[in-house]
PDB file of N, CA and C and ligand atoms in Angstrom:
ATOM      1  N   UNK G   1       7.145  -9.075 -12.181  1.00  0.00           N
ATOM      2  CA  UNK G   1       6.811  -8.350 -10.951  1.00  0.00           C
ATOM      3  C   UNK G   1       5.466  -7.650 -11.124  1.00  0.00           C
ATOM      4  N   UNK G   2       4.487  -8.025 -10.310  1.00  0.00           N
ATOM      5  CA  UNK G   2       3.158  -7.486 -10.565  1.00  0.00           C
ATOM      6  C   UNK G   2       2.991  -6.054 -10.061  1.00  0.00           C
ATOM      7  N   UNK G   3       3.909  -5.595  -9.203  1.00  0.00           N
ATOM      8  CA  UNK G   3       3.884  -4.192  -8.783  1.00  0.00           C
ATOM      9  C   UNK G   3       4.048  -3.249  -9.980  1.00  0.00           C
ATOM     10  N   UNK G   4       4.809  -3.718 -10.972  1.00  0.00           N
ATOM     11  CA  UNK G   4       5.040  -2.904 -12.168  1.00  0.00           C
ATOM     12  C   UNK G   4       3.738  -2.660 -12.924  1.00  0.00           C
ATOM     13  N   UNK G   5       2.947  -3.707 -13.113  1.00  0.00           N
ATOM     14  CA  UNK G   5       1.689  -3.521 -13.838  1.00  0.00           C
ATOM     15  C   UNK G   5       0.676  -2.734 -13.003  1.00  0.00           C
ATOM     16  N   UNK G   6       0.744  -2.884 -11.677  1.00  0.00           N
ATOM     17  CA  UNK G   6      -0.121  -2.069 -10.814  1.00  0.00           C
ATOM     18  C   UNK G   6       0.207  -0.586 -10.996  1.00  0.00           C
ATOM     19  N   UNK G   7       1.508  -0.280 -11.077  1.00  0.00           N
ATOM     20  CA  UNK G   7       1.928   1.115 -11.241  1.00  0.00           C
ATOM     21  C   UNK G   7       1.549   1.646 -12.615  1.00  0.00           C
ATOM     22  N   UNK G   8       1.581   0.772 -13.629  1.00  0.00           N
ATOM     23  CA  UNK G   8       1.163   1.204 -14.965  1.00  0.00           C
ATOM     24  C   UNK G   8      -0.322   1.564 -14.971  1.00  0.00           C
ATOM     25  N   UNK G   9      -1.130   0.763 -14.297  1.00  0.00           N
ATOM     26  CA  UNK G   9      -2.567   1.080 -14.197  1.00  0.00           C
ATOM     27  C   UNK G   9      -2.777   2.362 -13.417  1.00  0.00           C
ATOM     28  N   UNK G  10      -1.986   2.529 -12.363  1.00  0.00           N
ATOM     29  CA  UNK G  10      -2.077   3.728 -11.542  1.00  0.00           C
ATOM     30  C   UNK G  10      -1.768   4.974 -12.368  1.00  0.00           C
ATOM     31  N   UNK G  11      -0.719   4.872 -13.190  1.00  0.00           N
ATOM     32  CA  UNK G  11      -0.343   6.011 -14.028  1.00  0.00           C
ATOM     33  C   UNK G  11      -1.449   6.338 -15.033  1.00  0.00           C
ATOM     34  N   UNK G  12      -2.102   5.317 -15.569  1.00  0.00           N
ATOM     35  CA  UNK G  12      -3.220   5.560 -16.496  1.00  0.00           C
ATOM     36  C   UNK G  12      -4.323   6.364 -15.813  1.00  0.00           C
ATOM     37  N   UNK G  13      -4.608   6.012 -14.559  1.00  0.00           N
ATOM     38  CA  UNK G  13      -5.636   6.747 -13.809  1.00  0.00           C
ATOM     39  C   UNK G  13      -5.189   8.195 -13.583  1.00  0.00           C
ATOM     40  N   UNK G  14      -3.918   8.374 -13.216  1.00  0.00           N
ATOM     41  CA  UNK G  14      -3.379   9.719 -12.972  1.00  0.00           C
ATOM     42  C   UNK G  14      -3.441  10.563 -14.250  1.00  0.00           C
ATOM     43  N   UNK G  15      -3.077   9.958 -15.382  1.00  0.00           N
ATOM     44  CA  UNK G  15      -3.076  10.705 -16.646  1.00  0.00           C
ATOM     45  C   UNK G  15      -4.500  11.061 -17.078  1.00  0.00           C
ATOM     46  N   UNK G  16      -5.415  10.140 -16.815  1.00  0.00           N
ATOM     47  CA  UNK G  16      -6.830  10.403 -17.117  1.00  0.00           C
ATOM     48  C   UNK G  16      -7.341  11.583 -16.275  1.00  0.00           C
ATOM     49  N   UNK G  17      -6.992  11.572 -14.985  1.00  0.00           N
ATOM     50  CA  UNK G  17      -7.368  12.668 -14.083  1.00  0.00           C
ATOM     51  C   UNK G  17      -6.763  13.989 -14.549  1.00  0.00           C
ATOM     52  N   UNK G  18      -5.526  13.926 -15.038  1.00  0.00           N
ATOM     53  CA  UNK G  18      -4.841  15.125 -15.515  1.00  0.00           C
ATOM     54  C   UNK G  18      -5.562  15.725 -16.719  1.00  0.00           C
ATOM     55  N   UNK G  19      -6.068  14.842 -17.611  1.00  0.00           N
ATOM     56  CA  UNK G  19      -6.816  15.328 -18.771  1.00  0.00           C
ATOM     57  C   UNK G  19      -8.109  16.012 -18.339  1.00  0.00           C
ATOM     58  N   UNK G  20      -8.788  15.379 -17.377  1.00  0.00           N
ATOM     59  CA  UNK G  20     -10.083  15.903 -16.931  1.00  0.00           C
ATOM     60  C   UNK G  20      -9.917  17.217 -16.165  1.00  0.00           C
ATOM     61  N   UNK G  21      -8.909  17.260 -15.270  1.00  0.00           N
ATOM     62  CA  UNK G  21      -8.775  18.418 -14.381  1.00  0.00           C
ATOM     63  C   UNK G  21      -7.694  19.410 -14.807  1.00  0.00           C
ATOM     64  N   UNK G  22      -7.078  19.162 -15.952  1.00  0.00           N
ATOM     65  CA  UNK G  22      -6.093  20.089 -16.528  1.00  0.00           C
ATOM     66  C   UNK G  22      -4.953  20.448 -15.585  1.00  0.00           C
ATOM     67  N   UNK G  23      -4.277  19.461 -15.063  1.00  0.00           N
ATOM     68  CA  UNK G  23      -3.066  19.816 -14.333  1.00  0.00           C
ATOM     69  C   UNK G  23      -1.838  19.306 -15.077  1.00  0.00           C
ATOM     70  N   UNK G  24      -0.710  19.913 -14.760  1.00  0.00           N
ATOM     71  CA  UNK G  24       0.489  19.656 -15.551  1.00  0.00           C
ATOM     72  C   UNK G  24       1.494  18.767 -14.834  1.00  0.00           C
ATOM     73  N   UNK G  25       1.481  18.864 -13.515  1.00  0.00           N
ATOM     74  CA  UNK G  25       2.451  18.061 -12.761  1.00  0.00           C
ATOM     75  C   UNK G  25       1.803  17.451 -11.526  1.00  0.00           C
ATOM     76  N   UNK G  26       2.327  16.293 -11.153  1.00  0.00           N
ATOM     77  CA  UNK G  26       1.875  15.646  -9.924  1.00  0.00           C
ATOM     78  C   UNK G  26       3.045  15.672  -8.948  1.00  0.00           C
ATOM     79  N   UNK G  27       2.771  16.179  -7.736  1.00  0.00           N
ATOM     80  CA  UNK G  27       3.847  16.272  -6.733  1.00  0.00           C
ATOM     81  C   UNK G  27       3.818  15.097  -5.755  1.00  0.00           C
ATOM     82  N   UNK G  28       2.622  14.745  -5.321  1.00  0.00           N
ATOM     83  CA  UNK G  28       2.502  13.654  -4.350  1.00  0.00           C
ATOM     84  C   UNK G  28       1.327  12.753  -4.729  1.00  0.00           C
ATOM     85  N   UNK G  29       1.521  11.470  -4.544  1.00  0.00           N
ATOM     86  CA  UNK G  29       0.474  10.484  -4.803  1.00  0.00           C
ATOM     87  C   UNK G  29       0.223   9.722  -3.503  1.00  0.00           C
ATOM     88  N   UNK G  30      -1.019   9.765  -3.018  1.00  0.00           N
ATOM     89  CA  UNK G  30      -1.382   8.973  -1.843  1.00  0.00           C
ATOM     90  C   UNK G  30      -2.110   7.719  -2.311  1.00  0.00           C
ATOM     91  N   UNK G  31      -1.611   6.610  -1.876  1.00  0.00           N
ATOM     92  CA  UNK G  31      -2.142   5.341  -2.335  1.00  0.00           C
ATOM     93  C   UNK G  31      -2.522   4.488  -1.125  1.00  0.00           C
ATOM     94  N   UNK G  32      -3.743   3.967  -1.151  1.00  0.00           N
ATOM     95  CA  UNK G  32      -4.161   3.061  -0.084  1.00  0.00           C
ATOM     96  C   UNK G  32      -3.807   1.635  -0.477  1.00  0.00           C
ATOM     97  N   UNK G  33      -3.042   0.987   0.375  1.00  0.00           N
ATOM     98  CA  UNK G  33      -2.648  -0.388   0.084  1.00  0.00           C
ATOM     99  C   UNK G  33      -3.025  -1.271   1.269  1.00  0.00           C
ATOM    100  N   UNK G  34      -3.903  -2.214   1.031  1.00  0.00           N
ATOM    101  CA  UNK G  34      -4.353  -3.120   2.077  1.00  0.00           C
ATOM    102  C   UNK G  34      -3.285  -4.139   2.453  1.00  0.00           C
ATOM    103  N   UNK G  35      -3.373  -4.593   3.700  1.00  0.00           N
ATOM    104  CA  UNK G  35      -2.447  -5.592   4.211  1.00  0.00           C
ATOM    105  C   UNK G  35      -2.449  -6.871   3.363  1.00  0.00           C
ATOM    106  N   UNK G  36      -3.596  -7.174   2.767  1.00  0.00           N
ATOM    107  CA  UNK G  36      -3.719  -8.416   1.986  1.00  0.00           C
ATOM    108  C   UNK G  36      -3.718  -8.176   0.474  1.00  0.00           C
ATOM    109  N   UNK G  37      -3.292  -6.996   0.061  1.00  0.00           N
ATOM    110  CA  UNK G  37      -3.319  -6.685  -1.375  1.00  0.00           C
ATOM    111  C   UNK G  37      -2.234  -7.453  -2.137  1.00  0.00           C
ATOM    112  N   UNK G  38      -1.316  -8.047  -1.411  1.00  0.00           N
ATOM    113  CA  UNK G  38      -0.251  -8.805  -2.057  1.00  0.00           C
ATOM    114  C   UNK G  38       0.795  -7.898  -2.694  1.00  0.00           C
ATOM    115  N   UNK G  39       0.927  -6.698  -2.135  1.00  0.00           N
ATOM    116  CA  UNK G  39       1.861  -5.723  -2.690  1.00  0.00           C
ATOM    117  C   UNK G  39       3.037  -5.539  -1.739  1.00  0.00           C
ATOM    118  N   UNK G  40       4.225  -5.585  -2.312  1.00  0.00           N
ATOM    119  CA  UNK G  40       5.435  -5.378  -1.530  1.00  0.00           C
ATOM    120  C   UNK G  40       5.811  -3.909  -1.680  1.00  0.00           C
ATOM    121  N   UNK G  41       5.842  -3.176  -0.552  1.00  0.00           N
ATOM    122  CA  UNK G  41       5.990  -1.722  -0.627  1.00  0.00           C
ATOM    123  C   UNK G  41       7.302  -1.259  -1.270  1.00  0.00           C
ATOM    124  N   UNK G  42       8.402  -1.943  -0.986  1.00  0.00           N
ATOM    125  CA  UNK G  42       9.676  -1.557  -1.599  1.00  0.00           C
ATOM    126  C   UNK G  42       9.626  -1.735  -3.109  1.00  0.00           C
ATOM    127  N   UNK G  43       9.062  -2.869  -3.537  1.00  0.00           N
ATOM    128  CA  UNK G  43       8.918  -3.141  -4.972  1.00  0.00           C
ATOM    129  C   UNK G  43       7.981  -2.119  -5.614  1.00  0.00           C
ATOM    130  N   UNK G  44       6.975  -1.728  -4.852  1.00  0.00           N
ATOM    131  CA  UNK G  44       6.010  -0.748  -5.355  1.00  0.00           C
ATOM    132  C   UNK G  44       6.680   0.608  -5.590  1.00  0.00           C
ATOM    133  N   UNK G  45       7.474   1.050  -4.621  1.00  0.00           N
ATOM    134  CA  UNK G  45       8.174   2.336  -4.754  1.00  0.00           C
ATOM    135  C   UNK G  45       9.144   2.315  -5.928  1.00  0.00           C
ATOM    136  N   UNK G  46       9.854   1.200  -6.040  1.00  0.00           N
ATOM    137  CA  UNK G  46      10.821   1.010  -7.120  1.00  0.00           C
ATOM    138  C   UNK G  46      10.114   1.065  -8.485  1.00  0.00           C
ATOM    139  N   UNK G  47       9.017   0.323  -8.612  1.00  0.00           N
ATOM    140  CA  UNK G  47       8.253   0.279  -9.868  1.00  0.00           C
ATOM    141  C   UNK G  47       7.665   1.638 -10.196  1.00  0.00           C
ATOM    142  N   UNK G  48       7.185   2.318  -9.168  1.00  0.00           N
ATOM    143  CA  UNK G  48       6.564   3.624  -9.363  1.00  0.00           C
ATOM    144  C   UNK G  48       7.548   4.591 -10.022  1.00  0.00           C
ATOM    145  N   UNK G  49       8.786   4.613  -9.501  1.00  0.00           N
ATOM    146  CA  UNK G  49       9.794   5.513 -10.065  1.00  0.00           C
ATOM    147  C   UNK G  49      10.075   5.214 -11.529  1.00  0.00           C
ATOM    148  N   UNK G  50      10.147   3.932 -11.859  1.00  0.00           N
ATOM    149  CA  UNK G  50      10.411   3.541 -13.247  1.00  0.00           C
ATOM    150  C   UNK G  50       9.258   3.956 -14.162  1.00  0.00           C
ATOM    151  N   UNK G  51       8.047   3.648 -13.709  1.00  0.00           N
ATOM    152  CA  UNK G  51       6.863   3.856 -14.548  1.00  0.00           C
ATOM    153  C   UNK G  51       6.578   5.345 -14.784  1.00  0.00           C
ATOM    154  N   UNK G  52       6.792   6.175 -13.749  1.00  0.00           N
ATOM    155  CA  UNK G  52       6.403   7.588 -13.900  1.00  0.00           C
ATOM    156  C   UNK G  52       7.519   8.481 -14.453  1.00  0.00           C
ATOM    157  N   UNK G  53       8.722   7.948 -14.670  1.00  0.00           N
ATOM    158  CA  UNK G  53       9.862   8.829 -14.968  1.00  0.00           C
ATOM    159  C   UNK G  53       9.709   9.623 -16.261  1.00  0.00           C
ATOM    160  N   UNK G  54       8.864   9.162 -17.203  1.00  0.00           N
ATOM    161  CA  UNK G  54       8.671   9.944 -18.428  1.00  0.00           C
ATOM    162  C   UNK G  54       7.298  10.594 -18.456  1.00  0.00           C
ATOM    163  N   UNK G  55       6.681  10.694 -17.306  1.00  0.00           N
ATOM    164  CA  UNK G  55       5.307  11.206 -17.271  1.00  0.00           C
ATOM    165  C   UNK G  55       5.229  12.493 -16.466  1.00  0.00           C
ATOM    166  N   UNK G  56       4.018  12.991 -16.340  1.00  0.00           N
ATOM    167  CA  UNK G  56       3.797  14.218 -15.560  1.00  0.00           C
ATOM    168  C   UNK G  56       3.990  13.987 -14.057  1.00  0.00           C
ATOM    169  N   UNK G  57       4.145  12.731 -13.677  1.00  0.00           N
ATOM    170  CA  UNK G  57       4.370  12.419 -12.266  1.00  0.00           C
ATOM    171  C   UNK G  57       5.843  12.130 -11.976  1.00  0.00           C
ATOM    172  N   UNK G  58       6.704  12.484 -12.913  1.00  0.00           N
ATOM    173  CA  UNK G  58       8.135  12.282 -12.691  1.00  0.00           C
ATOM    174  C   UNK G  58       8.582  13.015 -11.429  1.00  0.00           C
ATOM    175  N   UNK G  59       9.258  12.293 -10.534  1.00  0.00           N
ATOM    176  CA  UNK G  59       9.751  12.900  -9.302  1.00  0.00           C
ATOM    177  C   UNK G  59       8.702  13.025  -8.210  1.00  0.00           C
ATOM    178  N   UNK G  60       7.491  12.569  -8.493  1.00  0.00           N
ATOM    179  CA  UNK G  60       6.434  12.671  -7.481  1.00  0.00           C
ATOM    180  C   UNK G  60       6.740  11.766  -6.290  1.00  0.00           C
ATOM    181  N   UNK G  61       6.291  12.216  -5.138  1.00  0.00           N
ATOM    182  CA  UNK G  61       6.463  11.437  -3.919  1.00  0.00           C
ATOM    183  C   UNK G  61       5.316  10.435  -3.805  1.00  0.00           C
ATOM    184  N   UNK G  62       5.651   9.213  -3.447  1.00  0.00           N
ATOM    185  CA  UNK G  62       4.620   8.195  -3.265  1.00  0.00           C
ATOM    186  C   UNK G  62       4.396   7.967  -1.776  1.00  0.00           C
ATOM    187  N   UNK G  63       3.173   8.285  -1.322  1.00  0.00           N
ATOM    188  CA  UNK G  63       2.822   8.075   0.091  1.00  0.00           C
ATOM    189  C   UNK G  63       1.910   6.855   0.173  1.00  0.00           C
ATOM    190  N   UNK G  64       2.375   5.835   0.862  1.00  0.00           N
ATOM    191  CA  UNK G  64       1.590   4.607   0.966  1.00  0.00           C
ATOM    192  C   UNK G  64       0.826   4.589   2.288  1.00  0.00           C
ATOM    193  N   UNK G  65      -0.495   4.485   2.183  1.00  0.00           N
ATOM    194  CA  UNK G  65      -1.341   4.411   3.375  1.00  0.00           C
ATOM    195  C   UNK G  65      -1.676   2.943   3.616  1.00  0.00           C
ATOM    196  N   UNK G  66      -1.194   2.445   4.718  1.00  0.00           N
ATOM    197  CA  UNK G  66      -1.367   1.032   5.039  1.00  0.00           C
ATOM    198  C   UNK G  66      -2.770   0.791   5.612  1.00  0.00           C
ATOM    199  N   UNK G  67      -3.541  -0.065   4.958  1.00  0.00           N
ATOM    200  CA  UNK G  67      -4.888  -0.379   5.441  1.00  0.00           C
ATOM    201  C   UNK G  67      -4.844  -1.732   6.156  1.00  0.00           C
ATOM    202  N   UNK G  68      -5.230  -1.767   7.433  1.00  0.00           N
ATOM    203  CA  UNK G  68      -5.159  -3.035   8.162  1.00  0.00           C
ATOM    204  C   UNK G  68      -6.207  -4.032   7.662  1.00  0.00           C
ATOM    205  N   UNK G  69      -5.942  -5.307   7.937  1.00  0.00           N
ATOM    206  CA  UNK G  69      -6.892  -6.337   7.558  1.00  0.00           C
ATOM    207  C   UNK G  69      -7.989  -6.476   8.603  1.00  0.00           C
ATOM    208  N   UNK G  70      -9.239  -6.413   8.145  1.00  0.00           N
ATOM    209  CA  UNK G  70     -10.356  -6.605   9.054  1.00  0.00           C
ATOM    210  C   UNK G  70     -11.291  -7.660   8.491  1.00  0.00           C
ATOM    211  N   UNK G  71     -12.006  -8.282   9.391  1.00  0.00           N
ATOM    212  CA  UNK G  71     -12.943  -9.301   8.950  1.00  0.00           C
ATOM    213  C   UNK G  71     -14.152  -9.369   9.845  1.00  0.00           C
ATOM    214  N   UNK G  72     -15.134 -10.141   9.394  1.00  0.00           N
ATOM    215  CA  UNK G  72     -16.372 -10.323  10.132  1.00  0.00           C
ATOM    216  C   UNK G  72     -16.566 -11.816  10.341  1.00  0.00           C
ATOM    217  N   UNK G  73     -16.823 -12.176  11.599  1.00  0.00           N
ATOM    218  CA  UNK G  73     -16.937 -13.604  11.919  1.00  0.00           C
ATOM    219  C   UNK G  73     -18.365 -14.101  11.673  1.00  0.00           C
ATOM    220  N   UNK G  74     -18.474 -15.179  10.895  1.00  0.00           N
ATOM    221  CA  UNK G  74     -19.780 -15.778  10.616  1.00  0.00           C
ATOM    222  C   UNK G  74     -20.417 -16.367  11.875  1.00  0.00           C
ATOM    223  N   UNK G  75     -19.568 -16.830  12.772  1.00  0.00           N
ATOM    224  CA  UNK G  75     -20.076 -17.593  13.904  1.00  0.00           C
ATOM    225  C   UNK G  75     -20.506 -16.740  15.090  1.00  0.00           C
ATOM    226  N   UNK G  76     -19.656 -15.738  15.474  1.00  0.00           N
ATOM    227  CA  UNK G  76     -20.032 -14.933  16.633  1.00  0.00           C
ATOM    228  C   UNK G  76     -20.408 -13.504  16.248  1.00  0.00           C
ATOM    229  N   UNK G  77     -20.258 -13.167  14.963  1.00  0.00           N
ATOM    230  CA  UNK G  77     -20.699 -11.857  14.493  1.00  0.00           C
ATOM    231  C   UNK G  77     -19.767 -10.715  14.856  1.00  0.00           C
ATOM    232  N   UNK G  78     -18.574 -11.022  15.352  1.00  0.00           N
ATOM    233  CA  UNK G  78     -17.648  -9.965  15.770  1.00  0.00           C
ATOM    234  C   UNK G  78     -16.859  -9.414  14.578  1.00  0.00           C
ATOM    235  N   UNK G  79     -16.519  -8.113  14.674  1.00  0.00           N
ATOM    236  CA  UNK G  79     -15.568  -7.503  13.750  1.00  0.00           C
ATOM    237  C   UNK G  79     -14.186  -7.743  14.329  1.00  0.00           C
ATOM    238  N   UNK G  80     -13.304  -8.336  13.569  1.00  0.00           N
ATOM    239  CA  UNK G  80     -11.987  -8.645  14.126  1.00  0.00           C
ATOM    240  C   UNK G  80     -10.866  -8.115  13.241  1.00  0.00           C
ATOM    241  N   UNK G  81      -9.741  -7.826  13.870  1.00  0.00           N
ATOM    242  CA  UNK G  81      -8.539  -7.394  13.179  1.00  0.00           C
ATOM    243  C   UNK G  81      -7.740  -8.641  12.826  1.00  0.00           C
ATOM    244  N   UNK G  82      -7.271  -8.708  11.578  1.00  0.00           N
ATOM    245  CA  UNK G  82      -6.598  -9.926  11.124  1.00  0.00           C
ATOM    246  C   UNK G  82      -5.130  -9.666  10.812  1.00  0.00           C
ATOM    247  N   UNK G  83      -4.289 -10.555  11.262  1.00  0.00           N
ATOM    248  CA  UNK G  83      -2.866 -10.439  10.971  1.00  0.00           C
ATOM    249  C   UNK G  83      -2.540 -11.051   9.623  1.00  0.00           C
ATOM    250  N   UNK G  84      -3.223 -12.102   9.268  1.00  0.00           N
ATOM    251  CA  UNK G  84      -3.025 -12.674   7.946  1.00  0.00           C
ATOM    252  C   UNK G  84      -4.360 -13.114   7.360  1.00  0.00           C
ATOM    253  N   UNK G  85      -4.309 -13.379   6.065  1.00  0.00           N
ATOM    254  CA  UNK G  85      -5.509 -13.599   5.278  1.00  0.00           C
ATOM    255  C   UNK G  85      -6.334 -14.807   5.735  1.00  0.00           C
ATOM    256  N   UNK G  86      -5.699 -15.775   6.359  1.00  0.00           N
ATOM    257  CA  UNK G  86      -6.374 -17.035   6.645  1.00  0.00           C
ATOM    258  C   UNK G  86      -6.682 -17.206   8.119  1.00  0.00           C
ATOM    259  N   UNK G  87      -6.514 -16.123   8.866  1.00  0.00           N
ATOM    260  CA  UNK G  87      -6.707 -16.242  10.300  1.00  0.00           C
ATOM    261  C   UNK G  87      -8.164 -16.545  10.643  1.00  0.00           C
ATOM    262  N   UNK G  88      -8.322 -17.330  11.652  1.00  0.00           N
ATOM    263  CA  UNK G  88      -9.667 -17.620  12.143  1.00  0.00           C
ATOM    264  C   UNK G  88     -10.019 -16.609  13.225  1.00  0.00           C
ATOM    265  N   UNK G  89     -11.268 -16.569  13.595  1.00  0.00           N
ATOM    266  CA  UNK G  89     -11.732 -15.598  14.572  1.00  0.00           C
ATOM    267  C   UNK G  89     -10.981 -15.741  15.892  1.00  0.00           C
ATOM    268  N   UNK G  90     -10.346 -14.625  16.378  1.00  0.00           N
ATOM    269  CA  UNK G  90      -9.592 -14.699  17.633  1.00  0.00           C
ATOM    270  C   UNK G  90     -10.509 -14.883  18.851  1.00  0.00           C
ATOM    271  N   UNK G  91     -11.786 -14.640  18.679  1.00  0.00           N
ATOM    272  CA  UNK G  91     -12.713 -14.762  19.814  1.00  0.00           C
ATOM    273  C   UNK G  91     -13.298 -16.164  19.934  1.00  0.00           C
ATOM    274  N   UNK G  92     -13.724 -16.746  18.798  1.00  0.00           N
ATOM    275  CA  UNK G  92     -14.422 -18.023  18.900  1.00  0.00           C
ATOM    276  C   UNK G  92     -13.841 -19.122  18.008  1.00  0.00           C
ATOM    277  N   UNK G  93     -12.849 -18.763  17.156  1.00  0.00           N
ATOM    278  CA  UNK G  93     -12.265 -19.785  16.284  1.00  0.00           C
ATOM    279  C   UNK G  93     -13.094 -20.058  15.038  1.00  0.00           C
ATOM    280  N   UNK G  94     -14.101 -19.234  14.810  1.00  0.00           N
ATOM    281  CA  UNK G  94     -14.980 -19.425  13.652  1.00  0.00           C
ATOM    282  C   UNK G  94     -14.363 -18.925  12.353  1.00  0.00           C
ATOM    283  N   UNK G  95     -15.148 -19.043  11.288  1.00  0.00           N
ATOM    284  CA  UNK G  95     -14.693 -18.632   9.963  1.00  0.00           C
ATOM    285  C   UNK G  95     -14.912 -17.140   9.765  1.00  0.00           C
ATOM    286  N   UNK G  96     -13.852 -16.473   9.268  1.00  0.00           N
ATOM    287  CA  UNK G  96     -13.916 -15.025   9.125  1.00  0.00           C
ATOM    288  C   UNK G  96     -13.985 -14.623   7.653  1.00  0.00           C
ATOM    289  N   UNK G  97     -14.897 -13.731   7.356  1.00  0.00           N
ATOM    290  CA  UNK G  97     -14.988 -13.136   6.018  1.00  0.00           C
ATOM    291  C   UNK G  97     -14.217 -11.827   6.029  1.00  0.00           C
ATOM    292  N   UNK G  98     -13.271 -11.685   5.102  1.00  0.00           N
ATOM    293  CA  UNK G  98     -12.456 -10.469   5.074  1.00  0.00           C
ATOM    294  C   UNK G  98     -13.270  -9.295   4.542  1.00  0.00           C
ATOM    295  N   UNK G  99     -13.279  -8.194   5.302  1.00  0.00           N
ATOM    296  CA  UNK G  99     -14.049  -7.017   4.885  1.00  0.00           C
ATOM    297  C   UNK G  99     -13.154  -5.859   4.456  1.00  0.00           C
ATOM    298  N   UNK G 100     -11.914  -5.837   4.907  1.00  0.00           N
ATOM    299  CA  UNK G 100     -10.985  -4.842   4.377  1.00  0.00           C
ATOM    300  C   UNK G 100      -9.563  -5.365   4.461  1.00  0.00           C
ATOM    301  N   UNK G 101      -8.692  -4.759   3.643  1.00  0.00           N
ATOM    302  CA  UNK G 101      -7.307  -5.193   3.610  1.00  0.00           C
ATOM    303  C   UNK G 101      -6.855  -5.597   2.221  1.00  0.00           C
ATOM    304  N   UNK G 102      -7.783  -5.576   1.250  1.00  0.00           N
ATOM    305  CA  UNK G 102      -7.408  -5.926  -0.122  1.00  0.00           C
ATOM    306  C   UNK G 102      -7.342  -4.703  -1.043  1.00  0.00           C
ATOM    307  N   UNK G 103      -7.415  -3.520  -0.432  1.00  0.00           N
ATOM    308  CA  UNK G 103      -7.447  -2.288  -1.213  1.00  0.00           C
ATOM    309  C   UNK G 103      -6.145  -2.054  -1.988  1.00  0.00           C
ATOM    310  N   UNK G 104      -6.295  -1.510  -3.174  1.00  0.00           N
ATOM    311  CA  UNK G 104      -5.179  -0.896  -3.897  1.00  0.00           C
ATOM    312  C   UNK G 104      -5.824   0.259  -4.650  1.00  0.00           C
ATOM    313  N   UNK G 105      -5.767   1.436  -4.063  1.00  0.00           N
ATOM    314  CA  UNK G 105      -6.620   2.513  -4.508  1.00  0.00           C
ATOM    315  C   UNK G 105      -5.913   3.863  -4.416  1.00  0.00           C
ATOM    316  N   UNK G 106      -6.087   4.649  -5.459  1.00  0.00           N
ATOM    317  CA  UNK G 106      -5.578   6.015  -5.453  1.00  0.00           C
ATOM    318  C   UNK G 106      -6.465   6.860  -4.551  1.00  0.00           C
ATOM    319  N   UNK G 107      -5.866   7.426  -3.510  1.00  0.00           N
ATOM    320  CA  UNK G 107      -6.648   8.174  -2.522  1.00  0.00           C
ATOM    321  C   UNK G 107      -6.679   9.659  -2.869  1.00  0.00           C
ATOM    322  N   UNK G 108      -5.527  10.217  -3.171  1.00  0.00           N
ATOM    323  CA  UNK G 108      -5.438  11.655  -3.371  1.00  0.00           C
ATOM    324  C   UNK G 108      -4.198  12.015  -4.170  1.00  0.00           C
ATOM    325  N   UNK G 109      -4.270  13.155  -4.861  1.00  0.00           N
ATOM    326  CA  UNK G 109      -3.120  13.646  -5.604  1.00  0.00           C
ATOM    327  C   UNK G 109      -2.843  15.090  -5.214  1.00  0.00           C
ATOM    328  N   UNK G 110      -1.567  15.409  -5.063  1.00  0.00           N
ATOM    329  CA  UNK G 110      -1.201  16.822  -4.931  1.00  0.00           C
ATOM    330  C   UNK G 110      -0.646  17.240  -6.287  1.00  0.00           C
ATOM    331  N   UNK G 111      -1.262  18.235  -6.878  1.00  0.00           N
ATOM    332  CA  UNK G 111      -0.915  18.588  -8.254  1.00  0.00           C
ATOM    333  C   UNK G 111      -0.625  20.074  -8.387  1.00  0.00           C
ATOM    334  N   UNK G 112      -0.100  20.441  -9.555  1.00  0.00           N
ATOM    335  CA  UNK G 112       0.030  21.871  -9.844  1.00  0.00           C
ATOM    336  C   UNK G 112      -0.256  22.123 -11.308  1.00  0.00           C
TER     337      UNK G 112
HETATM  338 ZN1  LIG C 201     -16.050 -15.443  16.069  1.00  0.00          ZN
END
């Protein structure tokens, strides 16, 4: 399950931040997850609990911020909203370059 390794990397970032900013506990973790990041939110929450249970983020709340998929059309130059990764331009049927929706990023931490 790749959500598990994503959470392990996330915890490394959190622990690094804790060393730099000297905090002892993490209460809430805000995570940006793009529509096309290939992450299953239930699996992510499940993995998060397992990975953080022996860390300073034990019991922390995981807030997932859903980032919609957006793209730019090569043919008509429009910015379009995409439902799936392979969608063609809804305006002209042209080829779309994905500009957002692949994020997996730590946005913010609530700490004490
Ligand atoms: Zn187009």
